[in-house]
CSV table of C-alpha atoms and ligand atoms in Angstrom, one decimal:
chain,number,residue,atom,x,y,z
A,647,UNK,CA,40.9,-2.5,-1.0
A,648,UNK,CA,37.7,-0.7,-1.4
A,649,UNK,CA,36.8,1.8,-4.1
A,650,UNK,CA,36.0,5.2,-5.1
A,651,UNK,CA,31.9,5.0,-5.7
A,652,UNK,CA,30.2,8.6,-6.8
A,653,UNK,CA,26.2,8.0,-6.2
A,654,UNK,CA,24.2,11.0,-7.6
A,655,UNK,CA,21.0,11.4,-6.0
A,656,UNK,CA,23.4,10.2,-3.0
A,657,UNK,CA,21.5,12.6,-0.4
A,658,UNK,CA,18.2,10.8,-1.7
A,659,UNK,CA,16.1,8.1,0.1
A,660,UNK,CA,18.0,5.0,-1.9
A,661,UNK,CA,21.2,6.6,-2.7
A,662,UNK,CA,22.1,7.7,1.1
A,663,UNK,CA,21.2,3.6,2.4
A,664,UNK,CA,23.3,3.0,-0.3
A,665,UNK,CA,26.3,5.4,0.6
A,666,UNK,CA,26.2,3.5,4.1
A,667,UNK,CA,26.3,-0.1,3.0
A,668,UNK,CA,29.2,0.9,0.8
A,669,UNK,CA,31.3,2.8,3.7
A,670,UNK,CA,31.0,-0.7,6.1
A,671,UNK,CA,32.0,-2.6,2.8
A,672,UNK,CA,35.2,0.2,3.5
A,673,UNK,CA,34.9,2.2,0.1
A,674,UNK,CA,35.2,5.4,-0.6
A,675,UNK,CA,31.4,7.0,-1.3
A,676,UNK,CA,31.6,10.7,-3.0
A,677,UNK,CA,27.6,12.0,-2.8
A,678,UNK,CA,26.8,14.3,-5.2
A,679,UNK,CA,22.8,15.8,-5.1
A,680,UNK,CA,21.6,19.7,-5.6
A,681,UNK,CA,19.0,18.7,-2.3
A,682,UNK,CA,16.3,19.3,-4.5
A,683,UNK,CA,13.6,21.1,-2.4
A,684,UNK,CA,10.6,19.3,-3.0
A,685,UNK,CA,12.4,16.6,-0.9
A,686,UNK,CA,14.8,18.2,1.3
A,687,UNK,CA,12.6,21.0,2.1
A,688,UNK,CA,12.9,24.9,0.9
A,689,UNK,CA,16.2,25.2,3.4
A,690,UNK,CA,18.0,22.5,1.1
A,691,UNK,CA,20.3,21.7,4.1
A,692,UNK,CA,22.4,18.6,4.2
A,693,UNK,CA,20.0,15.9,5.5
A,694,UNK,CA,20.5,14.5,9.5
A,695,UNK,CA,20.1,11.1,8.3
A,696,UNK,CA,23.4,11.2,6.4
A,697,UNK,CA,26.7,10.2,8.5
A,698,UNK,CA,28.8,13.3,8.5
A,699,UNK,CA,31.8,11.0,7.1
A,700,UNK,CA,30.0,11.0,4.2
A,701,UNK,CA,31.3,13.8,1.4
A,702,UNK,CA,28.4,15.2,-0.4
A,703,UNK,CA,29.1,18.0,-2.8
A,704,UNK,CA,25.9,20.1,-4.3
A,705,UNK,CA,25.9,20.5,-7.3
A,706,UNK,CA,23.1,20.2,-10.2
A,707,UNK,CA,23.8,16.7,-12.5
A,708,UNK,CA,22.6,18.9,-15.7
A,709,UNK,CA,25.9,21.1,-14.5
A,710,UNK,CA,29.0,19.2,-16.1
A,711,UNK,CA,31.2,21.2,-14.2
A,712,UNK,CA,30.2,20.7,-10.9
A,713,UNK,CA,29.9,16.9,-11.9
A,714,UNK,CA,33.1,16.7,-13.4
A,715,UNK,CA,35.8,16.6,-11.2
A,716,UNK,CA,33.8,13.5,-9.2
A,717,UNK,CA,33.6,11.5,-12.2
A,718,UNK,CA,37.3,12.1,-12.7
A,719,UNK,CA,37.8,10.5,-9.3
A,720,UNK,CA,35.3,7.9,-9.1
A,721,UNK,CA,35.5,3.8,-10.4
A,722,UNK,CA,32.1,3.3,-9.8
A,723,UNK,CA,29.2,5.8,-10.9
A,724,UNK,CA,25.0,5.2,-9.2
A,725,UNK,CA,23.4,7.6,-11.1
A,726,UNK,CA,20.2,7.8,-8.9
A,727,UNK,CA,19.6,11.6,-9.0
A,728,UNK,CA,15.8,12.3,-10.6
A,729,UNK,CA,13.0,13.9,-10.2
A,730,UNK,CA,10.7,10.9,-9.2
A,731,UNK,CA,6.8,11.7,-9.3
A,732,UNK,CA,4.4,10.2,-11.9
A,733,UNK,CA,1.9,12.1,-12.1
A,734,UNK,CA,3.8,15.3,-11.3
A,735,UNK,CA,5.5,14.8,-14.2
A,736,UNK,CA,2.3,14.6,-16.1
A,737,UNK,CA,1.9,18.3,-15.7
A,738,UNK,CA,5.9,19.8,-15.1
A,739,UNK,CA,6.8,18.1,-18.4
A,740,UNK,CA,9.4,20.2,-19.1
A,741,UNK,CA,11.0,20.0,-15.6
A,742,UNK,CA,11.0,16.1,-15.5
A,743,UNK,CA,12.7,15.9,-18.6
A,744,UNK,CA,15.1,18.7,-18.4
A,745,UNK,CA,15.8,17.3,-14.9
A,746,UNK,CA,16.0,13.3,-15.8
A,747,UNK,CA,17.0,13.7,-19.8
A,748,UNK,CA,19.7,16.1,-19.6
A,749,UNK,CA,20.9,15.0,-16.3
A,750,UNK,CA,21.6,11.7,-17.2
A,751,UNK,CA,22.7,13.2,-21.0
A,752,UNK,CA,25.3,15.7,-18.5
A,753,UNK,CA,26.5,12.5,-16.9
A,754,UNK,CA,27.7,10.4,-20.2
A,755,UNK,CA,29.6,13.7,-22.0
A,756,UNK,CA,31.3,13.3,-18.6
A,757,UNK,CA,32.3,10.1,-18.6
A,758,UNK,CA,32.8,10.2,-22.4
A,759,UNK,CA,35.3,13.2,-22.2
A,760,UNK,CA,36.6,11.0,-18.7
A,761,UNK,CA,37.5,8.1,-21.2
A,762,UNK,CA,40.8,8.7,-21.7
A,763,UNK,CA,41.8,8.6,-18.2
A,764,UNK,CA,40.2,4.8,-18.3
A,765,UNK,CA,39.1,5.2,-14.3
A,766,UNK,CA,35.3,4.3,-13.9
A,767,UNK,CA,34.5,0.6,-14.4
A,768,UNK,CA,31.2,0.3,-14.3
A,769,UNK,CA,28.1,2.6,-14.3
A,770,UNK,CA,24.7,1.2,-12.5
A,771,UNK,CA,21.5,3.5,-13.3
A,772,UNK,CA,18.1,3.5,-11.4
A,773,UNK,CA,15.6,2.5,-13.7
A,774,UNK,CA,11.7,1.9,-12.6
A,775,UNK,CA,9.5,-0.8,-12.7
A,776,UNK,CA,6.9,2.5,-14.2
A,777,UNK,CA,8.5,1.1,-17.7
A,778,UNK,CA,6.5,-1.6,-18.4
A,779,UNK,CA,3.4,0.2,-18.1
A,780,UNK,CA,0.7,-2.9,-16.7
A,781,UNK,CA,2.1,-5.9,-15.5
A,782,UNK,CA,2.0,-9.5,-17.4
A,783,UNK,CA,-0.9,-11.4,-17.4
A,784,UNK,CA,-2.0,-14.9,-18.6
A,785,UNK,CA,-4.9,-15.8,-19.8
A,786,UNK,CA,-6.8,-19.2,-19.8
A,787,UNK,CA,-7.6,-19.3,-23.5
A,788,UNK,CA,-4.8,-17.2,-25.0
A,789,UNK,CA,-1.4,-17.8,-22.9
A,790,UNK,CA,0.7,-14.7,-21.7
A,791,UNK,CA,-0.1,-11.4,-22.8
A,792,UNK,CA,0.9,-8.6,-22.4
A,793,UNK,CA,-2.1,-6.0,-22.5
A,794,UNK,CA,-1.8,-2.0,-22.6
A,795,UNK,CA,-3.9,0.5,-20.3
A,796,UNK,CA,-7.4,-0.8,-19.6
A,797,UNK,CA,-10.0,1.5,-21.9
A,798,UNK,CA,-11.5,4.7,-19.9
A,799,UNK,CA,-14.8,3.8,-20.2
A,800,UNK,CA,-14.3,0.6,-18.7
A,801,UNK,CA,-12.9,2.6,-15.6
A,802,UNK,CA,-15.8,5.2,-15.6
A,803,UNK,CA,-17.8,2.3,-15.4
A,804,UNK,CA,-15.7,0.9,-12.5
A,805,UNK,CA,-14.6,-2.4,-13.8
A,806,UNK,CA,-11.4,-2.5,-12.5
A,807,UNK,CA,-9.8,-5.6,-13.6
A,808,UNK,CA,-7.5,-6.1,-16.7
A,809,UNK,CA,-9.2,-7.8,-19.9
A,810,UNK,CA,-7.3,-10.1,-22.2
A,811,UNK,CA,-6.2,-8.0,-25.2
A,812,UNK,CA,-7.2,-11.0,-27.5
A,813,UNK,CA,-10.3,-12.3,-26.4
A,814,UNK,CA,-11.8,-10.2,-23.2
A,815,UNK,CA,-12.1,-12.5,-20.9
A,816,UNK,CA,-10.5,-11.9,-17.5
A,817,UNK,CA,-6.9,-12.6,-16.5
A,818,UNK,CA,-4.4,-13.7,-13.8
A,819,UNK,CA,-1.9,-11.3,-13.2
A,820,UNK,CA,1.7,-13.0,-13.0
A,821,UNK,CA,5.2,-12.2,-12.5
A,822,UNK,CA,6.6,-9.4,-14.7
A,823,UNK,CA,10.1,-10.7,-16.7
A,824,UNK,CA,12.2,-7.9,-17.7
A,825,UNK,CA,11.2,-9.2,-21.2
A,826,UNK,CA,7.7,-8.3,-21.5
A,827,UNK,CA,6.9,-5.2,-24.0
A,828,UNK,CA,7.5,-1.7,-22.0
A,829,UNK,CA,4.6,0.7,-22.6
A,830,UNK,CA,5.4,3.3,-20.3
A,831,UNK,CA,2.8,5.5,-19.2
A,832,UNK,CA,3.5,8.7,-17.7
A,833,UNK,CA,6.9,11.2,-18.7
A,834,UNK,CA,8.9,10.3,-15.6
A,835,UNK,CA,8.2,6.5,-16.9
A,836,UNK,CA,9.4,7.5,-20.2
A,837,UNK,CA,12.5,9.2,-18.8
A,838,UNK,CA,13.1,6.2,-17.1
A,839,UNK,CA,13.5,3.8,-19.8
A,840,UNK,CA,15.5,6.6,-21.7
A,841,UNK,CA,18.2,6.2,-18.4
A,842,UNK,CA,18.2,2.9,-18.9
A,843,UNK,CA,18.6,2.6,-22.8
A,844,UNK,CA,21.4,5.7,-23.1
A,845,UNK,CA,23.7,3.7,-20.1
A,846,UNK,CA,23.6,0.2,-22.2
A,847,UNK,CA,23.7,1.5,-25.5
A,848,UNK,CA,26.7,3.9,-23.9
A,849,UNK,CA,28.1,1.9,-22.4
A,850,UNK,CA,28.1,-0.4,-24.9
A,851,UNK,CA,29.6,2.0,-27.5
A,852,UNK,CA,32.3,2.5,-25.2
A,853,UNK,CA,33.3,-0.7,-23.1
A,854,UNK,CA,31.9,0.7,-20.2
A,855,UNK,CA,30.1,-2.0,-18.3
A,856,UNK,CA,26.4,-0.5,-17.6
A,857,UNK,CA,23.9,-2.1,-15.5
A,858,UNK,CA,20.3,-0.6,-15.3
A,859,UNK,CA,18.4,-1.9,-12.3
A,860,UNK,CA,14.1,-1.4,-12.1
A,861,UNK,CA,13.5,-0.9,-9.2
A,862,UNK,CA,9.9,-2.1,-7.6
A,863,UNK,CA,8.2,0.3,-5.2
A,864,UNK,CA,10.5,0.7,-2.4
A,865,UNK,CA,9.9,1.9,0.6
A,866,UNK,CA,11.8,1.9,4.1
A,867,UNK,CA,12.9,4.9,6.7
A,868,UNK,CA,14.6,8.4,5.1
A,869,UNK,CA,11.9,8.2,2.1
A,870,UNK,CA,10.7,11.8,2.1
A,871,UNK,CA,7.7,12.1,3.9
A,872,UNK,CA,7.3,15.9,3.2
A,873,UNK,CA,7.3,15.1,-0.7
A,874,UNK,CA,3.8,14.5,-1.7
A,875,UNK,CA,5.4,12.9,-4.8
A,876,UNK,CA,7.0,10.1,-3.3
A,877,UNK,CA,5.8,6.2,-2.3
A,878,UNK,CA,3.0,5.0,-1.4
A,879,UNK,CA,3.6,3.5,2.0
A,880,UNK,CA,5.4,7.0,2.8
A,881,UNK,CA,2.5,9.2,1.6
A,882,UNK,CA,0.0,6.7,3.6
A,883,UNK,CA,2.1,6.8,6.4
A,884,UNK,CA,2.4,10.6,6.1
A,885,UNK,CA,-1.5,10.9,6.5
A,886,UNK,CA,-2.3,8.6,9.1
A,887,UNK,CA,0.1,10.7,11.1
A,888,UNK,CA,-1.8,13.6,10.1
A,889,UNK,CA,-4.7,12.6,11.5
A,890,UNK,CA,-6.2,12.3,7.7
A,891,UNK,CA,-7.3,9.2,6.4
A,892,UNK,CA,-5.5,7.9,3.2
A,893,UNK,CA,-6.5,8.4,0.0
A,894,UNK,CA,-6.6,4.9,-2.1
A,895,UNK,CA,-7.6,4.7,-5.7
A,896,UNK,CA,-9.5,2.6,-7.5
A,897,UNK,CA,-10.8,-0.5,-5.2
A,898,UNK,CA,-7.9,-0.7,-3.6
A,899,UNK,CA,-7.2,-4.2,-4.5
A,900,UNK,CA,-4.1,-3.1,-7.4
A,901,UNK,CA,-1.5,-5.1,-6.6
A,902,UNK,CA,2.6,-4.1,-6.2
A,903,UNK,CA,5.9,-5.4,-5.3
A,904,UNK,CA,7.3,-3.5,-2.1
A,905,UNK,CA,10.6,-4.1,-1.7
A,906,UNK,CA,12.3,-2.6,1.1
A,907,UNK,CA,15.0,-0.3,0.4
A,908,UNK,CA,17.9,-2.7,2.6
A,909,UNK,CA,16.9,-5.6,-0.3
A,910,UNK,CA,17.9,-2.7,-2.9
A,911,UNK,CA,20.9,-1.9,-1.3
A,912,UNK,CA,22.1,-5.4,-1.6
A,913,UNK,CA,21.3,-5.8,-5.1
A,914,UNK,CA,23.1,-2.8,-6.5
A,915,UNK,CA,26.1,-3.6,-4.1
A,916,UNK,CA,25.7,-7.4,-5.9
A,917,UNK,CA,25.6,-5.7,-9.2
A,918,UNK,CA,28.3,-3.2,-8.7
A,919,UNK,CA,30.6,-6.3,-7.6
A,920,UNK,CA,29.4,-9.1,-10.1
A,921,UNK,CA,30.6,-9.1,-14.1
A,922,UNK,CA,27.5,-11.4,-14.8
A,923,UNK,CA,25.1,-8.1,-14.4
A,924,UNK,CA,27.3,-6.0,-16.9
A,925,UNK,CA,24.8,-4.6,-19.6
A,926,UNK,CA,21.9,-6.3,-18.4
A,927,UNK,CA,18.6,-4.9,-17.5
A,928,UNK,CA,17.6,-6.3,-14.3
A,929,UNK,CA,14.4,-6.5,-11.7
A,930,UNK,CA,14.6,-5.2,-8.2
A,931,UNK,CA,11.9,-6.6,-5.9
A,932,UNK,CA,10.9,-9.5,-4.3
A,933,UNK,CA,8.2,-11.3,-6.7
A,934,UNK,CA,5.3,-11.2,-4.0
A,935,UNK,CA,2.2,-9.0,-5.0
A,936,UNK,CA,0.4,-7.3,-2.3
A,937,UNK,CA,-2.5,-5.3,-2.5
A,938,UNK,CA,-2.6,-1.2,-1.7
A,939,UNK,CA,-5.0,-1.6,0.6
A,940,UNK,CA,-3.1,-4.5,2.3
A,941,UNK,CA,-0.3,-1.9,2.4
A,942,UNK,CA,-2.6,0.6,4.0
A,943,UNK,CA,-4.0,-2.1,6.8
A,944,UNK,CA,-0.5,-3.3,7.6
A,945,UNK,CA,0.6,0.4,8.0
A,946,UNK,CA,-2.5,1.1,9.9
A,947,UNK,CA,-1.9,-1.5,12.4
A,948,UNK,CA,1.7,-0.4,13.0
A,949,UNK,CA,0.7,3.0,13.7
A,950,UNK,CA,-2.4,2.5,15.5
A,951,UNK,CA,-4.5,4.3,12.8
A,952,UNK,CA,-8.4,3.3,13.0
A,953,UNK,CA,-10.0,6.4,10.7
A,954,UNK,CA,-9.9,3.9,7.9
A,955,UNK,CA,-9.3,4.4,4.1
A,956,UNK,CA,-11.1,7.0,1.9
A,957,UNK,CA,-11.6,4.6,-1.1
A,958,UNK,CA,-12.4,6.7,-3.6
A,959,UNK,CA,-13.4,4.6,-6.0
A,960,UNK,CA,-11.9,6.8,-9.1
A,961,UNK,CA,-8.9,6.0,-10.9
A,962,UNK,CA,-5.7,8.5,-12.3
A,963,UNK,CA,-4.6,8.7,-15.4
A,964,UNK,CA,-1.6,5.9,-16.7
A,965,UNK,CA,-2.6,4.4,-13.4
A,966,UNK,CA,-1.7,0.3,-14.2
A,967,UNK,CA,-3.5,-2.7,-12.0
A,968,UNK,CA,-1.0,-5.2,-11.6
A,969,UNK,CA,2.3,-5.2,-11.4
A,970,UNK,CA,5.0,-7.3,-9.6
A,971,UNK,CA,8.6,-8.7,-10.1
A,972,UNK,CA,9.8,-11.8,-11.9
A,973,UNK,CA,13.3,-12.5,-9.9
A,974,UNK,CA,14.6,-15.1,-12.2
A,975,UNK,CA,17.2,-13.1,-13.6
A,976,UNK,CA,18.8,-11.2,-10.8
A,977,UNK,CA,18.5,-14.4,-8.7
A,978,UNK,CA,20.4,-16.6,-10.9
A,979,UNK,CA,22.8,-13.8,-12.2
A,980,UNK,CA,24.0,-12.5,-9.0
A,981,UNK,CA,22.6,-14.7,-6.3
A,982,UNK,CA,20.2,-12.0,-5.4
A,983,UNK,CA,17.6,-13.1,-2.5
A,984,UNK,CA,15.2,-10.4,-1.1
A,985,UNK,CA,14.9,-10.8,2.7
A,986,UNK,CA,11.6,-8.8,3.9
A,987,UNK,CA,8.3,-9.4,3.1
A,988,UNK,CA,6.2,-5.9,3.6
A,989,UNK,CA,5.0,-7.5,6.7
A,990,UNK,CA,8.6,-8.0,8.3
A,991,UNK,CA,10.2,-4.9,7.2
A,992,UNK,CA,7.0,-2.2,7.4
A,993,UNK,CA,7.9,-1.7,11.1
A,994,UNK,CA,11.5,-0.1,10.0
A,995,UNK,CA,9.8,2.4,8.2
A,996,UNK,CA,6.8,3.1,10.4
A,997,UNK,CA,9.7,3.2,13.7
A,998,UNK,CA,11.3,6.2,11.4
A,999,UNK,CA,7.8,8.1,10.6
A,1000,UNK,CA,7.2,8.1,14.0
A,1001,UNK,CA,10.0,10.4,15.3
A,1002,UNK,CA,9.5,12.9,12.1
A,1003,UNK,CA,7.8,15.4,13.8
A,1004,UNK,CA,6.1,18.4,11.9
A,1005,UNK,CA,4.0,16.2,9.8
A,1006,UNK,CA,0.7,18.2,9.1
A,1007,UNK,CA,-1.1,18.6,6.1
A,1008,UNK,CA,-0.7,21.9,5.8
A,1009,UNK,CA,3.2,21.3,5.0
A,1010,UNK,CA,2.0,17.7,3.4
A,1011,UNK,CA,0.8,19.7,0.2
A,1012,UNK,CA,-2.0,18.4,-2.1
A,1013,UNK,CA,-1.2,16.6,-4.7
A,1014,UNK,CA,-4.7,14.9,-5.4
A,1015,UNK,CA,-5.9,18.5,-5.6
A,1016,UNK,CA,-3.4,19.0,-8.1
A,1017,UNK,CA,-3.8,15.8,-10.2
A,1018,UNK,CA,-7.5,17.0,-10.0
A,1019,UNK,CA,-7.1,20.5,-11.7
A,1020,UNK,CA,-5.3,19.1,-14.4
A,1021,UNK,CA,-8.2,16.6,-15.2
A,1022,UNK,CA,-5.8,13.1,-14.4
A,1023,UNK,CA,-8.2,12.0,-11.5
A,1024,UNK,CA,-11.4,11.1,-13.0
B,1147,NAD,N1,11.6,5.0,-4.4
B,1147,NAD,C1,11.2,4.2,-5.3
B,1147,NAD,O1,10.2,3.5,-5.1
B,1147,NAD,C2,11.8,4.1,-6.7
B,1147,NAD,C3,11.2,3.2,-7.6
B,1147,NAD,C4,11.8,3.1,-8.9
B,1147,NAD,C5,12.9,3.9,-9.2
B,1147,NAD,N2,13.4,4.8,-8.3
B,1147,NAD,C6,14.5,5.6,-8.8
B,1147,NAD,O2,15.5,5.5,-7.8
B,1147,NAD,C7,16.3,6.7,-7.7
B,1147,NAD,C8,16.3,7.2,-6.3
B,1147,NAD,O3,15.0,7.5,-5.8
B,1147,NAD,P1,14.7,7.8,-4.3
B,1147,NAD,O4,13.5,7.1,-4.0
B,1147,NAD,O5,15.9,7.7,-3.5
B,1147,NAD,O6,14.3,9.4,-4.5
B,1147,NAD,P2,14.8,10.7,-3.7
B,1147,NAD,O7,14.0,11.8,-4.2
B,1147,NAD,O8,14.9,10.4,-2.2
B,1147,NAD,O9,16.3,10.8,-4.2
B,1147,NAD,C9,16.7,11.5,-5.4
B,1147,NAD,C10,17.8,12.4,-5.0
B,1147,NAD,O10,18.1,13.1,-6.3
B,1147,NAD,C11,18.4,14.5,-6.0
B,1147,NAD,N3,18.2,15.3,-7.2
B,1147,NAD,C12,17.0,15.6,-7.8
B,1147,NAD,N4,17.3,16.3,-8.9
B,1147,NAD,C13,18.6,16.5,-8.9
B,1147,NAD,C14,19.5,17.3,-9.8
B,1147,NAD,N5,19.0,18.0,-10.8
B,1147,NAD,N6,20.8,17.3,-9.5
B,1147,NAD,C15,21.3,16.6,-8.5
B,1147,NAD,N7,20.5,15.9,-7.6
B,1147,NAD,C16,19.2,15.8,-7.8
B,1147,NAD,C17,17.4,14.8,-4.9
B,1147,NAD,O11,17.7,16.0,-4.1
B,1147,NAD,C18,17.3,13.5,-4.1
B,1147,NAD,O12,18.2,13.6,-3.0
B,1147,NAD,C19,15.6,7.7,-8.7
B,1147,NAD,O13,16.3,7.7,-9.9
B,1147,NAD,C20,14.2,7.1,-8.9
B,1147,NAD,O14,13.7,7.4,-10.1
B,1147,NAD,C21,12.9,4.9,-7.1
B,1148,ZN,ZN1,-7.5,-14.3,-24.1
């Protein structure tokens, strides 16, 4: 028989895939989200993507009495409700950790009053692959290493490439373990790894299996594409439908992991169902690096864009070069095997852009002009 699952954040991008693959595996979802505006737009109405069978409540996760009552009922808790830009939260400081501090704070007084009643089983938490700040490197002399943000005046200079912390010389990026040091870079990074430190040590303290997942950059259809704040291959997508060409950073050559929201789904279904993840900190993505501006050309090529790429050649602040998954873990924990490349699954989200109409960018806000005010594009 299925089970009672509460996802908060469940009207979001992740959590509402999520609340889909749960109802076919025939459990019970309760969605809980306050339809933040900056993603659901200033009518905060109840999303069309989401199946109407789906019970979503509104309510604010900082508000323990609104929250309450699901916990009560609930064996499973995804807590995936956050505010989610980087470099937004480099300038609302107090929102990002009011909203992502407190919230997740709101949820554990919840389950720890809910104790007694000995209902939820496990709690799985969306952490971010922001944590560890750059990726890890190796270097030819030296071994690993794990270096921390490359110097400013290396980056006014345009030297783009990560140095060996130990003896300069340049280095290969490789796959990032969930071992290497986190130096997280930005507030929402830092809020992050809080969420994923007060679930373990939680639910450590209290028997209460926890599982924190960092996730990679995800991206896939139902990712807002009105929030200037969200991913990459939405906000590129979001401009090249626009008729504006998209803005890429640095050379363009910074490498990711894109993992596409189905391959998410299936790992925090996997986690949710598998003892072996209980307490662990685990990787979500699928250990290939691609480039941004591979990203953008792929994109491009979907959509039919030829304007090209406005390369600006400047950088942001906390920005990192390199960073992509090591799946050791979550492969040999829980038998977790991504299935899309960017190349196979960028035509699911570029299908979805496509029938969003409205998409100017007028109503597309923008956020380089604020990241420029406030001095963190140089
Ligand atoms: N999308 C990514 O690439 C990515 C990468 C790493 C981690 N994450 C994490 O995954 C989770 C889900 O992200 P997403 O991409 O689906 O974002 P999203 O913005 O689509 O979903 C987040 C949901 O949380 C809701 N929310 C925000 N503040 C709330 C509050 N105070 N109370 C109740 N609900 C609130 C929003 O309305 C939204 O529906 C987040 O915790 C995010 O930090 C996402
Ligand atoms: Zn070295």
């Amino acid at each position: 028989m299925g089970e009672r699952v509460l996802i908060t954040g469940g009207a979001g991008f992740v959590g509402s895939h999520l609340a889909d693959a749960l109802a076919q595996a025939d459990h019970e979802v309760m969605l809980f989200d306050n339809l933040e505006p900056q993603v659901h737009g200033d009518g905060r109405t109840r999303p069309a993507y989401l199946d109407p069978n789906h019970r979503l409540e509104i309510g604010d996760v900082r508000d323990p009495d609104a929250l309450g009552p699901l916990v009560r009922q609930a064996d499973v808790v995804f807590h995936l409700a956050a505010m989610v830009g980087v470099g937004q939260s480099m300038y609302q400081v107090r929102r990002y950790t009011d909203v992502n501090a407190m919230g997740m704070a709101s949820l554990l007084e919840v389950l720890a009053a809910n104790r007694l009643r000995g209902r939820v089983r496990k709690l799985l938490v969306a952490s971010s692959m922001s944590i560890y700040g750059e990726g890890a490197y190796t270097c030819e002399s030296c071994g690993n290493v794990a270096p921390r943000l490359r110097p400013v005046e290396q980056l006014k200079a345009a030297e783009w490439e990560v140095r060996c912390p130990r003896c300069g010389s340049a280095l290969q990026p490789t796959a990032t373990g969930e071992d290497k040091p986190l130096y997280p870079t930005s507030i929402y990074a830092i809020t992050k790894r809080d969420h994923e430190e007060m679930a373990i040590a939680f639910g450590q303290a209290y028997e209460l299996p926890a599982v924190a997942l960092r996730f990679f950059n995800i991206y896939g259809s139902r990712q807002a594409l009105t929030n200037p704040y969200t991913g990459v291959a939405a906000i590129f997508s979001a401009r090249m439908l626009a008729r504006q060409a998209p803005v890429v950073y640095e050379d363009g050559h910074q490498q990711r992991d894109f993992v596409h929201v189905s391959d998410v789904v299936r790992a925090c279904m996997l986690a949710m169902a598998n003892q072996a993840a209980d307490y662990q900190v685990l990787n979500v993505g699928t250990g290939r690096p691609i480039s941004v501006l591979r990203v953008g050309e792929l994109l491009a090529r979907e959509l039919g864009w030829s304007g090209g790429f406005d390369v600006v050649r400047r950088f942001r602040a906390g920005d990192i070069r390199h960073c992509f998954a090591d799946t050791t873990l979550i492969r040999s924990l829980l038998g977790y095997e991504p299935k899309y490349r960017f190349e196979d699954g960028v035509q699911e989200l570029v299908t979805w852009v496509s029938q969003q109409d409205g998409l100017s960018s007028a109503g597309f806000g923008d956020p380089e002009r604020h990241l420029a005010d406030y001095g963190l594009v140089r």
